[in-house]
């Protein structure tokens, strides 16, 4: 399966307009944003856990990175409320689920195979003092990528000329970028060589962003 697999394209997905698709596990549904592969895939997905649903125990051979968008995600390592950013590197294991239900934004098979750094962070707690109407936290940085979370006041402009591509998820509020209005749960991917100019709407915006990673995009090694 290939969805938005040409990384030289500018891609906008209004994810709330997509139908939910059932996963192999009852009560776990998904909206696919990009994907290369079948059930084992390099994938960017919004996943919804119904209350009381669980996924089977598994090892993240290619790593897993996710944000809890609403509800509480759970595994044997703890509870992860909305606003939590998590990195589970290659070789990590868990049995995920959610008794109250939750929705997450998750990226699979997009790690350096040698990365073994596992952590969780509350994105709001990491915010630095605002400048020009924008407060930003650096959630993760390595030689391949930089991951940030930004809280924009109304009318503030978030700009990036970062090399290696830019990927954005609107967590709340709205922005205008490249002629498109992006609202909560919308996803934007800009290819190498493109710059980002996102202007926050009347209610501001909360934005997750990753840069630098697209040159490393590869299908999973299966």
Coordinates of C-alpha atoms in Angstrom, one line a residue, residues 62-194:
X62 CA 11.5 0.4 13.3
X63 CA 10.6 2.6 16.3
X64 CA 7.4 4.5 17.2
X65 CA 6.8 8.1 17.9
X66 CA 3.4 9.5 19.0
X67 CA 1.4 12.3 20.4
X68 CA -1.7 11.8 22.6
X69 CA -4.4 14.0 21.0
X70 CA -7.2 13.3 23.4
X71 CA -8.1 10.8 26.1
X72 CA -5.5 8.7 27.9
X73 CA -3.2 6.2 26.1
X74 CA -2.0 3.4 28.3
X75 CA 0.5 0.6 28.4
X76 CA 2.4 -1.4 31.0
X77 CA 4.8 1.6 31.4
X78 CA 2.1 4.0 32.5
X79 CA -0.7 6.4 31.5
X80 CA -0.2 9.1 28.9
X81 CA -2.7 11.9 28.9
X82 CA -3.5 14.3 26.1
X83 CA -0.5 16.5 25.3
X84 CA 2.1 13.7 25.9
X85 CA 4.9 13.2 23.3
X86 CA 6.5 9.7 23.3
X87 CA 9.4 8.1 21.5
X88 CA 9.7 4.3 21.6
X89 CA 12.9 3.4 19.7
X90 CA 13.7 0.3 17.7
X91 CA 13.7 -2.9 19.9
X92 CA 11.3 -1.3 22.5
X93 CA 8.2 -3.3 23.4
X94 CA 4.8 -2.7 24.9
X95 CA 1.1 -3.7 25.0
X96 CA -0.9 -0.5 24.2
X97 CA -4.5 0.2 24.9
X98 CA -6.9 2.6 26.6
X99 CA -9.6 2.0 29.2
X100 CA -11.2 5.5 28.8
X101 CA -10.4 5.7 25.0
X102 CA -8.0 8.0 23.2
X103 CA -6.8 9.3 19.9
X104 CA -3.1 9.5 19.0
X105 CA -1.0 10.8 16.1
X106 CA 1.7 8.1 15.4
X107 CA 4.7 7.6 13.2
X108 CA 6.1 4.1 12.6
X109 CA 9.4 3.0 11.1
X110 CA 10.9 6.5 10.9
X111 CA 13.8 6.1 13.4
X112 CA 17.6 5.7 13.0
X113 CA 18.0 2.0 13.5
X114 CA 20.6 2.6 16.1
X115 CA 18.5 5.0 18.2
X116 CA 17.8 3.6 21.7
X117 CA 16.6 6.7 23.4
X118 CA 13.2 6.2 25.0
X119 CA 11.2 9.0 26.7
X120 CA 7.9 10.8 27.3
X121 CA 7.4 14.5 27.7
X122 CA 4.5 16.8 28.4
X123 CA 4.7 19.2 25.5
X124 CA 3.3 22.2 27.3
X125 CA 5.7 21.8 30.2
X126 CA 8.6 22.1 27.8
X127 CA 7.6 25.5 26.4
X128 CA 10.1 28.3 26.5
X129 CA 9.3 32.0 27.0
X130 CA 7.4 33.4 24.0
X131 CA 8.9 35.6 21.4
X132 CA 6.9 37.4 18.7
X133 CA 3.8 35.7 19.9
X134 CA 5.2 32.2 19.7
X135 CA 6.3 29.9 22.6
X136 CA 8.2 26.8 21.4
X137 CA 9.5 23.6 23.0
X138 CA 12.2 21.4 21.4
X139 CA 10.9 17.9 22.0
X140 CA 13.7 16.0 20.3
X141 CA 16.8 16.8 18.3
X142 CA 19.4 14.6 16.6
X143 CA 21.5 14.5 13.5
X144 CA 18.5 13.5 11.4
X145 CA 15.6 15.7 12.6
X146 CA 14.3 18.3 15.0
X147 CA 10.9 17.9 16.6
X148 CA 9.1 20.9 18.2
X149 CA 5.8 22.0 19.7
X150 CA 4.7 25.7 19.3
X151 CA 1.9 27.7 20.8
X152 CA 1.0 30.7 18.6
X153 CA -1.0 33.7 19.6
X154 CA -3.6 35.0 17.1
X155 CA -1.9 36.4 14.0
X156 CA 1.5 35.2 14.9
X157 CA 3.6 33.8 12.1
X158 CA 5.6 30.6 12.3
X159 CA 8.4 30.4 9.7
X160 CA 10.9 27.6 8.9
X161 CA 13.4 27.2 6.1
X162 CA 14.8 24.0 7.6
X163 CA 16.5 21.7 5.1
X164 CA 15.3 18.1 4.7
X165 CA 11.6 18.7 4.6
X166 CA 8.9 20.0 7.0
X167 CA 6.0 18.2 8.5
X168 CA 3.2 19.8 10.6
X169 CA 0.2 18.7 12.6
X170 CA -2.3 21.2 13.8
X171 CA -3.1 20.2 17.4
X172 CA -5.6 23.0 18.0
X173 CA -6.7 26.3 16.5
X174 CA -5.9 27.1 12.9
X175 CA -3.3 28.5 10.5
X176 CA -3.1 29.7 6.9
X177 CA -0.2 28.3 4.9
X178 CA 0.4 28.4 1.2
X179 CA -3.2 29.4 0.5
X180 CA -4.6 26.5 2.6
X181 CA -6.5 26.9 5.8
X182 CA -5.4 24.2 8.2
X183 CA -7.5 23.4 11.3
X184 CA -7.3 21.0 14.2
X185 CA -6.0 17.5 13.1
X186 CA -5.0 18.7 9.7
X187 CA -1.6 17.6 8.4
X188 CA 0.9 19.2 6.1
X189 CA 4.1 17.9 4.6
X190 CA 6.5 20.1 2.7
X191 CA 9.3 18.6 0.6
X192 CA 13.0 19.4 0.7
X193 CA 13.6 22.9 -0.4
X194 CA 10.2 24.3 0.5

